[in-house]
PDB file of C-alpha atoms and ligand atoms in Angstrom:
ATOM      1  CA  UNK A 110     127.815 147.433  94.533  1.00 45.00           C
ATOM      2  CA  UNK A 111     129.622 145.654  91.595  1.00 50.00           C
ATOM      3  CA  UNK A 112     132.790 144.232  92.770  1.00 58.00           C
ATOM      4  CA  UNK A 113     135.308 145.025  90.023  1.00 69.00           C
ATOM      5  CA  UNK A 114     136.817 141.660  89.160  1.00 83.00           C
ATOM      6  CA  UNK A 115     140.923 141.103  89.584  1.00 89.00           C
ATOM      7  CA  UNK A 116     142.782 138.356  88.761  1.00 92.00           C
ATOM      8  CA  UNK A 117     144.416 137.022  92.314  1.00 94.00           C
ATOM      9  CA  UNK A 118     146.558 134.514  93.747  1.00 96.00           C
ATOM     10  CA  UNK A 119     145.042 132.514  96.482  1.00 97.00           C
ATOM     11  CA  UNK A 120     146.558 132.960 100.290  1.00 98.00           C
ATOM     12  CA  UNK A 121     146.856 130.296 103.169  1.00 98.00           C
ATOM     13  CA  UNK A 122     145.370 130.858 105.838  1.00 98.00           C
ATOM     14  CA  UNK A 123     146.807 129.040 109.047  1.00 97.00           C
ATOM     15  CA  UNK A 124     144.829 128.838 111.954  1.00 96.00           C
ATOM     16  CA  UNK A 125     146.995 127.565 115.052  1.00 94.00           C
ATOM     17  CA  UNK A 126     146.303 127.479 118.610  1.00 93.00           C
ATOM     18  CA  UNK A 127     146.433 125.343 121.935  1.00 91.00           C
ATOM     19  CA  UNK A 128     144.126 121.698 121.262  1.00 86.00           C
ATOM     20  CA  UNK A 129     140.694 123.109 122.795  1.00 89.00           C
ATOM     21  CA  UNK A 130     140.891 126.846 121.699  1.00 94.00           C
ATOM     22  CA  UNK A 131     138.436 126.274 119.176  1.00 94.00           C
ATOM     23  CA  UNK A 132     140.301 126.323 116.169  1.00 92.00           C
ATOM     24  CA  UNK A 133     137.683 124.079 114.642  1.00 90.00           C
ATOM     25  CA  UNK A 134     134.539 125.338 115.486  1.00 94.00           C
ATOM     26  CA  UNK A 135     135.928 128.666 114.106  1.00 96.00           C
ATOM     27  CA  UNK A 136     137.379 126.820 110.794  1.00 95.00           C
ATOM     28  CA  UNK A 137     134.030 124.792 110.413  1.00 93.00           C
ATOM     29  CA  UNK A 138     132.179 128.359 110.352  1.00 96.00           C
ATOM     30  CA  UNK A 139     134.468 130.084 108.110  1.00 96.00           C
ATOM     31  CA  UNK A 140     133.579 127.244 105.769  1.00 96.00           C
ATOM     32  CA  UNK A 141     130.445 127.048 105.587  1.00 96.00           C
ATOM     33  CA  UNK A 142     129.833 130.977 104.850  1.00 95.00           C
ATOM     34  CA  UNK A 143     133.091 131.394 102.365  1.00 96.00           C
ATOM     35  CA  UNK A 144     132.752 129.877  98.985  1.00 95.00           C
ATOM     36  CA  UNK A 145     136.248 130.774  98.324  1.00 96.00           C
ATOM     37  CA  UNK A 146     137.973 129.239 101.031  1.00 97.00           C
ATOM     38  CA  UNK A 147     138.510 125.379 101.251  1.00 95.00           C
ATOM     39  CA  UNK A 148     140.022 123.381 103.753  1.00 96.00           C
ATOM     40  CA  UNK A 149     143.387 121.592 103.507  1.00 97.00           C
ATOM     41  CA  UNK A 150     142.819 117.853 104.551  1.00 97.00           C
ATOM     42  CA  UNK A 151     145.729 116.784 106.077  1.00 97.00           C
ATOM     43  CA  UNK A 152     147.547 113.065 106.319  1.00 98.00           C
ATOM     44  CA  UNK A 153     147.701 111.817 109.752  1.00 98.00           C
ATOM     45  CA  UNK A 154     148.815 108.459 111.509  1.00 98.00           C
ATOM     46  CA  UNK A 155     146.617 108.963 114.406  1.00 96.00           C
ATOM     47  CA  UNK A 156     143.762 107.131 114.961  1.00 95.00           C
ATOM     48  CA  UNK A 157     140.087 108.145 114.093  1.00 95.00           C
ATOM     49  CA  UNK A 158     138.035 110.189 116.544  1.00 89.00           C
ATOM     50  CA  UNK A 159     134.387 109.072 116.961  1.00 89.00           C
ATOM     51  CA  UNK A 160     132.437 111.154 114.200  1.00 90.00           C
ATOM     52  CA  UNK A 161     135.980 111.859 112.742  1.00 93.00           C
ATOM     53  CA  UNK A 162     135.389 110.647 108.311  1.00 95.00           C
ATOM     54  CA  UNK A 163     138.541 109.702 105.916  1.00 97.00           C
ATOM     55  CA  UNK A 164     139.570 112.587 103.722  1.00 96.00           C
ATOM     56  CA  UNK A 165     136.750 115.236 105.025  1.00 93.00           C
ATOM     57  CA  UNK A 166     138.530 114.996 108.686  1.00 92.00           C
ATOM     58  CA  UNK A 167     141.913 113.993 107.726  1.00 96.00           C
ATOM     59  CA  UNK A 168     143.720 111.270 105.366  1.00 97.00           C
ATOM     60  CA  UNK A 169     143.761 108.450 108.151  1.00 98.00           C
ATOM     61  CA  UNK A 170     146.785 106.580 106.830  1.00 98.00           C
ATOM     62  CA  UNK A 171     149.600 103.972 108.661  1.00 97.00           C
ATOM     63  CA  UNK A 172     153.036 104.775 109.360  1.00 97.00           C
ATOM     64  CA  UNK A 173     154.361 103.374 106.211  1.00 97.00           C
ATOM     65  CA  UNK A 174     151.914 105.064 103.542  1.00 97.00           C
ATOM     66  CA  UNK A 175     152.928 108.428 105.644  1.00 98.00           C
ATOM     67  CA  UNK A 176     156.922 107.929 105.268  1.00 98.00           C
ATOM     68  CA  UNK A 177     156.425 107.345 101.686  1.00 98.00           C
ATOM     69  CA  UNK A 178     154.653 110.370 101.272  1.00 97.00           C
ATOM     70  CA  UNK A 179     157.467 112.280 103.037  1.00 97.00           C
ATOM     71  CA  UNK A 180     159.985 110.582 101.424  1.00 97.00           C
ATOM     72  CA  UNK A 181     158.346 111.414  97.819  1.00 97.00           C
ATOM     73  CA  UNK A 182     157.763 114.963  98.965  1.00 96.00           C
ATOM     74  CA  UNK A 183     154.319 114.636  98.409  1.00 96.00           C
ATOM     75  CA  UNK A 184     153.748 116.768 101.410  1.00 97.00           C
ATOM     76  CA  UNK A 185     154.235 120.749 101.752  1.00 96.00           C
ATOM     77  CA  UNK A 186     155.146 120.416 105.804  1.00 97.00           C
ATOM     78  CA  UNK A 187     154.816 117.913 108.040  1.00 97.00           C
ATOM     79  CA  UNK A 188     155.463 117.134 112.070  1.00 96.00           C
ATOM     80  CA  UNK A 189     155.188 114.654 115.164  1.00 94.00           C
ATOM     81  CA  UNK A 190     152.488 115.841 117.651  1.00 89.00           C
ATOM     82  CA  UNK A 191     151.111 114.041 120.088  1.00 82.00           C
ATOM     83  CA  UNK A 192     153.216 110.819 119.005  1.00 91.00           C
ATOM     84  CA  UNK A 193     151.421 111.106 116.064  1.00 96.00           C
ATOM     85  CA  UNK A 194     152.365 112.091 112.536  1.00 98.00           C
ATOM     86  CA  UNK A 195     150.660 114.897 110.793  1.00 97.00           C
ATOM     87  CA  UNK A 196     151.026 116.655 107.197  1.00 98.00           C
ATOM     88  CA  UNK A 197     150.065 118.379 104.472  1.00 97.00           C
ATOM     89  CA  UNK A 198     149.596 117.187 100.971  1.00 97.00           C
ATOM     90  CA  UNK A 199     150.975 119.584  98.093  1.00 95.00           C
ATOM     91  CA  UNK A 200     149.160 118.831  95.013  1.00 95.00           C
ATOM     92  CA  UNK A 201     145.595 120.455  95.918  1.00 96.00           C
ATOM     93  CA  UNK A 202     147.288 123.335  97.944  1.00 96.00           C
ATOM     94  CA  UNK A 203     149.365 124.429  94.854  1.00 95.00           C
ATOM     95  CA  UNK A 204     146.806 123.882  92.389  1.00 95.00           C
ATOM     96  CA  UNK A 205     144.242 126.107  94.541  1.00 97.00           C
ATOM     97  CA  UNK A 206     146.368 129.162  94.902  1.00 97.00           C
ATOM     98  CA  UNK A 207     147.114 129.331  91.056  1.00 95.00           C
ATOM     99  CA  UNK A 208     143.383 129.518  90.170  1.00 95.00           C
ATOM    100  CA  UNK A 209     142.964 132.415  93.132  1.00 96.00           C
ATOM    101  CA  UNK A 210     141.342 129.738  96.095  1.00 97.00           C
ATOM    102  CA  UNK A 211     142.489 130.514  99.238  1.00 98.00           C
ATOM    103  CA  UNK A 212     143.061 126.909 101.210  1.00 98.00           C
ATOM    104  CA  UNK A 213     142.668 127.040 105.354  1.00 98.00           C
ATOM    105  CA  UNK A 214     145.364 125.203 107.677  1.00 96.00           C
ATOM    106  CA  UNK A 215     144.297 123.813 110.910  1.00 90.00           C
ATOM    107  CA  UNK A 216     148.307 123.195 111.530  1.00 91.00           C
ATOM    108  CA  UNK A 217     150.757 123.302 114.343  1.00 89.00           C
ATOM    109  CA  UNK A 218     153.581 125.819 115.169  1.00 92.00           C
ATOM    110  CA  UNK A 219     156.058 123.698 113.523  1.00 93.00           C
ATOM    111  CA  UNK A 220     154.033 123.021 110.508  1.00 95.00           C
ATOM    112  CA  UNK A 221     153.542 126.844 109.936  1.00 96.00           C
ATOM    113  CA  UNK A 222     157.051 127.582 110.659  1.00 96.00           C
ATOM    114  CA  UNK A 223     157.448 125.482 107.641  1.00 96.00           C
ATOM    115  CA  UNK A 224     155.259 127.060 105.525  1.00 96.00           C
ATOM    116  CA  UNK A 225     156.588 130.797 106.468  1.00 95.00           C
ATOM    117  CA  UNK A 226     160.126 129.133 105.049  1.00 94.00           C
ATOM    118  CA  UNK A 227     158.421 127.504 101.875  1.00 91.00           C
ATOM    119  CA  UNK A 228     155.756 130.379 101.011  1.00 92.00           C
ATOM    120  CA  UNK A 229     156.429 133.636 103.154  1.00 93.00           C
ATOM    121  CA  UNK A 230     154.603 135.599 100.667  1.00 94.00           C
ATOM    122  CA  UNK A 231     151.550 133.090 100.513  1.00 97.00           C
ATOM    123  CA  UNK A 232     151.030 132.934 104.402  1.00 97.00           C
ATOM    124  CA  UNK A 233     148.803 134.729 106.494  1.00 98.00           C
ATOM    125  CA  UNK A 234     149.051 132.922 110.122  1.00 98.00           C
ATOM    126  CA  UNK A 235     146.510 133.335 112.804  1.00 98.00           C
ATOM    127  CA  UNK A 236     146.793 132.454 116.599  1.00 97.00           C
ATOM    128  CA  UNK A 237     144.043 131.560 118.358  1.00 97.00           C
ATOM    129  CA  UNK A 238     144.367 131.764 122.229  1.00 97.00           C
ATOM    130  CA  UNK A 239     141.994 130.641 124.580  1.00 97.00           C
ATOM    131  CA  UNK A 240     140.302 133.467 126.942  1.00 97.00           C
ATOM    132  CA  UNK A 241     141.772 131.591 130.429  1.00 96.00           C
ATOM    133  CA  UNK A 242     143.555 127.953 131.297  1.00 92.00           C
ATOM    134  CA  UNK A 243     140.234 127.210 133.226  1.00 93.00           C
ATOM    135  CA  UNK A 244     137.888 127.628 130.212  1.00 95.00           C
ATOM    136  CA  UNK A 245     140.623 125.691 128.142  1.00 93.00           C
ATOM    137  CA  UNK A 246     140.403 123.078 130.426  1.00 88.00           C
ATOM    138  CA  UNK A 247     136.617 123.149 130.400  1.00 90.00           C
ATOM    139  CA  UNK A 248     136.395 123.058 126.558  1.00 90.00           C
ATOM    140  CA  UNK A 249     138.801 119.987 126.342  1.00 87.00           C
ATOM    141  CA  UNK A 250     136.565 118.264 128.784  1.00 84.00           C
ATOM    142  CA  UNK A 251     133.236 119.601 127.301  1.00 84.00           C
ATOM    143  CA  UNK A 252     134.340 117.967 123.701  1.00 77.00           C
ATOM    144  CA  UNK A 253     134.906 114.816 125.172  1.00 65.00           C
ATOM    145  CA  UNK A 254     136.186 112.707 122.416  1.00 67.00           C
ATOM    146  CA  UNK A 255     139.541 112.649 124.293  1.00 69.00           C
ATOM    147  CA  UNK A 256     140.088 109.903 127.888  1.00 77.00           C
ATOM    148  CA  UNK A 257     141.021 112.181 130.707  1.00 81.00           C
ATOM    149  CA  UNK A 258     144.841 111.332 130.007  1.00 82.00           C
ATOM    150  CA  UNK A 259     144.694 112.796 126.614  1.00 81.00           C
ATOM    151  CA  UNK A 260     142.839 115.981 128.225  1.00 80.00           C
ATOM    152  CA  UNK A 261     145.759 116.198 130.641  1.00 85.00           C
ATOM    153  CA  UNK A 262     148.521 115.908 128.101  1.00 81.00           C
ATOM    154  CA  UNK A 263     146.967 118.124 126.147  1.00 80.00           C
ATOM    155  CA  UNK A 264     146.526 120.670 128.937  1.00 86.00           C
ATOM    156  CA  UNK A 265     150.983 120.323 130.123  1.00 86.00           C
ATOM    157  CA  UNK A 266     151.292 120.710 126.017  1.00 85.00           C
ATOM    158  CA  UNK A 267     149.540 123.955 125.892  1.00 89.00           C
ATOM    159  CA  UNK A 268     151.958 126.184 127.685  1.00 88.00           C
ATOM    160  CA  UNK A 269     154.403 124.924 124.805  1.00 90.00           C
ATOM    161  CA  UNK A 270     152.217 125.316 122.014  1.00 90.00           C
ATOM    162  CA  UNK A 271     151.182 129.322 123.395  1.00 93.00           C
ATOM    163  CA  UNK A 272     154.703 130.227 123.553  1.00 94.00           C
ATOM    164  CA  UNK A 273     154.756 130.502 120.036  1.00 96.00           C
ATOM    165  CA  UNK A 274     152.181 133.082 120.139  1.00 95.00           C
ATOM    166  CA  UNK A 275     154.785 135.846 118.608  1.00 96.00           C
ATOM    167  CA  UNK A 276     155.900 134.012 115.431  1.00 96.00           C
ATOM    168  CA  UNK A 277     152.310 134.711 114.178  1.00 97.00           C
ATOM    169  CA  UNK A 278     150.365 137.797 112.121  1.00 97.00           C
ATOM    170  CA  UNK A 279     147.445 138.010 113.805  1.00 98.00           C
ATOM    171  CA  UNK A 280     146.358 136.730 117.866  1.00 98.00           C
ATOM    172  CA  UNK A 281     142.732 136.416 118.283  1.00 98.00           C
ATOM    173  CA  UNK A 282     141.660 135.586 121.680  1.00 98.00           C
ATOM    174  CA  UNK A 283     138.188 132.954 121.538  1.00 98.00           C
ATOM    175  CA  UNK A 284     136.051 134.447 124.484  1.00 98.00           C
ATOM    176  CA  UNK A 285     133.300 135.072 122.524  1.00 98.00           C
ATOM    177  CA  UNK A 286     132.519 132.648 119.369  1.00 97.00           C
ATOM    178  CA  UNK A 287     130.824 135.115 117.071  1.00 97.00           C
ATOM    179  CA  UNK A 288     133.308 138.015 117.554  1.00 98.00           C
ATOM    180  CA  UNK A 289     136.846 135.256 117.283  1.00 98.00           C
ATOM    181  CA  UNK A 290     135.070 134.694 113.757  1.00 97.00           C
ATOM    182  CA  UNK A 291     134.173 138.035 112.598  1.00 97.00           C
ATOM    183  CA  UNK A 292     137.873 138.926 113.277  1.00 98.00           C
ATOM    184  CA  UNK A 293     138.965 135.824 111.111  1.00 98.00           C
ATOM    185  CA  UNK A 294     137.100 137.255 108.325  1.00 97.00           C
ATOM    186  CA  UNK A 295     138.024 140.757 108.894  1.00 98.00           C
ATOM    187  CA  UNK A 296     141.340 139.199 108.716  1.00 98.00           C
ATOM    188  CA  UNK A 297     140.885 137.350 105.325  1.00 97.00           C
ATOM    189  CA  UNK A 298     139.114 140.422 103.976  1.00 97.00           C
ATOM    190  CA  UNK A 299     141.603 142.637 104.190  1.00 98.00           C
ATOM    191  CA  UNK A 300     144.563 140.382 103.295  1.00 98.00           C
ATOM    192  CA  UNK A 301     142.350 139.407  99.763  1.00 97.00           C
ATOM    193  CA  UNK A 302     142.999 143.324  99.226  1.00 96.00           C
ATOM    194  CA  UNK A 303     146.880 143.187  99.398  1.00 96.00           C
ATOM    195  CA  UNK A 304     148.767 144.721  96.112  1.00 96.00           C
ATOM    196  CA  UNK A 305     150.864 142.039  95.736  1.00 95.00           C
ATOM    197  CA  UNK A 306     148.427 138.691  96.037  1.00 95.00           C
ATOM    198  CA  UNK A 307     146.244 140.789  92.892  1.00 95.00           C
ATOM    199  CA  UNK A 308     148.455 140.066  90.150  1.00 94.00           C
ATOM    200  CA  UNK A 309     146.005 141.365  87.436  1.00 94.00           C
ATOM    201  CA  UNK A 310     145.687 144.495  89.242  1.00 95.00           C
ATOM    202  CA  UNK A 311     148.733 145.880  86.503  1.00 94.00           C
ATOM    203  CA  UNK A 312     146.519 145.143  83.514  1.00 93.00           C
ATOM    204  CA  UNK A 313     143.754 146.643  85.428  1.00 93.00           C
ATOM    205  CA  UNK A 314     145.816 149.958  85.913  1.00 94.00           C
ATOM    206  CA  UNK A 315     146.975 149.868  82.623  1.00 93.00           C
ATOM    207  CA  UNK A 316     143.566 150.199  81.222  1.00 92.00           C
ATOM    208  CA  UNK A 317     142.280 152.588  82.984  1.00 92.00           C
ATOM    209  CA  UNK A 318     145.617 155.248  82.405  1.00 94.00           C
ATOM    210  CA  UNK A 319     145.167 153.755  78.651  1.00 92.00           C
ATOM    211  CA  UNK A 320     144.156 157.091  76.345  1.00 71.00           C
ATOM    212  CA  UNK A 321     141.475 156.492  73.421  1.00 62.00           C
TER     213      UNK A 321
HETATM  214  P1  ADP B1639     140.406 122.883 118.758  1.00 70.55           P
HETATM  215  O1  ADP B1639     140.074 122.597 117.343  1.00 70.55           O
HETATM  216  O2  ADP B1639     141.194 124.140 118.938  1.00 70.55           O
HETATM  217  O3  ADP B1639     141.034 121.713 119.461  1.00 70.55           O
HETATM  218  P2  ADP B1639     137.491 122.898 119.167  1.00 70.55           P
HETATM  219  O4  ADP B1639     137.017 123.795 118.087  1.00 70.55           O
HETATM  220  O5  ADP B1639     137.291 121.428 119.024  1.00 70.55           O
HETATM  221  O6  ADP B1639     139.031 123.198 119.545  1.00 70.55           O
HETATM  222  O7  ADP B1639     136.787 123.434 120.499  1.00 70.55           O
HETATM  223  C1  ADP B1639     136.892 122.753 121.737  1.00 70.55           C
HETATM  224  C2  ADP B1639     135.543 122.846 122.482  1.00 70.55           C
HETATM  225  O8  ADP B1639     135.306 124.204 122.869  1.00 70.55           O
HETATM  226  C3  ADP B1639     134.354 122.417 121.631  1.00 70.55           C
HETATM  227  O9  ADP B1639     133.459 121.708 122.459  1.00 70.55           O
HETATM  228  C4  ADP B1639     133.759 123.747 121.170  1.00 70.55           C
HETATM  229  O10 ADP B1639     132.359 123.652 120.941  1.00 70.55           O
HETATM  230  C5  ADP B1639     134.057 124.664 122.344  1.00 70.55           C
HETATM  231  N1  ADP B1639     134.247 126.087 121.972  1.00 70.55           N
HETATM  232  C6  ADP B1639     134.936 126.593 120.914  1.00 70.55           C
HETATM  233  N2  ADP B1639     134.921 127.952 120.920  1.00 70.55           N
HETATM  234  C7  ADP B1639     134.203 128.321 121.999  1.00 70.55           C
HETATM  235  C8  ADP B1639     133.817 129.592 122.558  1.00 70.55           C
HETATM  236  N3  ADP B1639     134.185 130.767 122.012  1.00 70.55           N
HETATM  237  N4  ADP B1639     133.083 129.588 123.690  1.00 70.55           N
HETATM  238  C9  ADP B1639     132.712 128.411 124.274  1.00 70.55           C
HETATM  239  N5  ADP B1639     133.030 127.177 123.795  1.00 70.55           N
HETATM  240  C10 ADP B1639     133.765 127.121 122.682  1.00 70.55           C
HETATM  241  P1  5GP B1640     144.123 116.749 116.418  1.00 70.55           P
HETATM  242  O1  5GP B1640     144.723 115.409 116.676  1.00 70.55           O
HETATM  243  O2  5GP B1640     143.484 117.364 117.656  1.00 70.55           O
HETATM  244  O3  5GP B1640     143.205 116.763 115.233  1.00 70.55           O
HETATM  245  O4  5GP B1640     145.328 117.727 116.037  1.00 70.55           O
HETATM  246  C1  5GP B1640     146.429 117.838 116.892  1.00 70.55           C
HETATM  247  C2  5GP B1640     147.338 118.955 116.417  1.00 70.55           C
HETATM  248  O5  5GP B1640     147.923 118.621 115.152  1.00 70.55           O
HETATM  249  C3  5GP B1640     146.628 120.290 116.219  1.00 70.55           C
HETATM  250  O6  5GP B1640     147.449 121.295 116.827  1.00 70.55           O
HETATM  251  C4  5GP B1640     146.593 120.453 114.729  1.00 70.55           C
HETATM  252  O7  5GP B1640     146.627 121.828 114.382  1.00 70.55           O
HETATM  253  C5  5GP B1640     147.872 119.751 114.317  1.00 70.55           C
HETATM  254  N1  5GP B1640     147.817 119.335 112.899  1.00 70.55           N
HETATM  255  C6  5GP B1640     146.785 118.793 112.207  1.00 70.55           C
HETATM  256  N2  5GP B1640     147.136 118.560 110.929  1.00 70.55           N
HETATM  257  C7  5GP B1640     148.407 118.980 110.798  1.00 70.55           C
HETATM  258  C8  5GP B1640     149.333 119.025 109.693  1.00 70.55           C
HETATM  259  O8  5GP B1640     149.048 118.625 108.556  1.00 70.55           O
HETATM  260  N3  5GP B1640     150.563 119.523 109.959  1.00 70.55           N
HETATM  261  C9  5GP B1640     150.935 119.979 111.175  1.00 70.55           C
HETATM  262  N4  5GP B1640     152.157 120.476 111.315  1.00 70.55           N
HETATM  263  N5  5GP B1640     150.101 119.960 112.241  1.00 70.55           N
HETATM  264  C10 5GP B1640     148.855 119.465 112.047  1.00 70.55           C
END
């Protein structure tokens, strides 16, 4: 089939969900198999994970480069989590929706609150919970990049983060891998097709209702 092309404005898709859920795994997939989507690298004060790269992971920068950047509204959102500081930087998220890219979060509650006051009509938010406290527990362990005190502040932060659950579009629950990421892209498929994100879709009309 010949897909009919209309001029569109990108969307953002923010993934949230307890640390362990899976958010990445499911954000790494989406990646690799979507030419359209790219990710939003986000500034962070906190220190580098083993395997964790500068500005393919996150912009690993020091408390001072980070205030400037709030302070020069450089970033689109940005919050404390974890005792660390963590945001998003504007330029390459504006300039991706204009040319019809859609740009993936891997944010926090408060970061997509945020973005729902900024860009309501750009947002499409996505929870992701975890099938049981046990297997989020497990997973935390399992990745093991994280001393068991991070694992168990992680774990007493989780109830907090869930409870946000409801502010979201869409709750996927990650039991099974494959099916958590054929819902994302079910999810990204048919928010693409939304009226008001195809703004050529007017011109389009027009054409077609145009008499010789
Ligand atoms: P988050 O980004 O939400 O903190 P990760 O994507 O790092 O979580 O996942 C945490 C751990 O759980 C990783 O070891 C990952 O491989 C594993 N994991 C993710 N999704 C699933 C799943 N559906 N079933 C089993 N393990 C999973
Ligand atoms: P981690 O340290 O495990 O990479 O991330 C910890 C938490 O910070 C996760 O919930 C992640 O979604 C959130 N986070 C990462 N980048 C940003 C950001 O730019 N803004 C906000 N608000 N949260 C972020």
């Amino acid at each position: 089939m010949v897909e009919t092309h209309i001029k569109r404005r990108g969307l953002m898709l923010v993934l949230s969900s307890p640390s362990g859920a899976g958010k990445t795994t499911i954000s790494r997939r989406l990646l690799e198999t979507d030419d359209n989507l790219s990710l939003s690298i986000s500034a962070t004060t906190r220190p580098p994970r083993p395997g964790e790269a500068e500005g393919k992971d996150y912009y690993f920068v020091g408390q001072e480069r980070f205030d400037e950047m709030v302070a020069g509204g450089e970033l689109l959102e940005h919050a404390l989590v974890f005792g660390n500081n963590y945001g998003t930087p504007r330029g390459p998220v504006e300039r991706a929706l204009e040319t019809g890219r859609d740009v993936l979060f891997d944010i926090d509650w408060q970061g997509t609150q945020q973005l729902r006051e900024a860009a309501r009509d750009d947002l499409v938010s996505v929870f992701i919970l975890p099938p049981s406290t046990a297997e989020l527990e497990r997973r935390l362990h399992t990745r093991a990049q994280d001393s068991d005190e991070v694992v168990r502040g992680r774990m007493s932060k989780a109830a907090d983060e869930m409870s946000h659950w409801a502010e979201y579009d869409y709750i996927v629950i990650n039991d099974n891998l494959g099916n958590s990421i054929d819902q994302v892209e079910a999810i990204l498929t048919a928010e693409r097709l939304r009226r008001e994100r195809r703004v050529g879709l007017r011109a389009f009309v027009e054409a077609l209702r145009a008499r010789e």
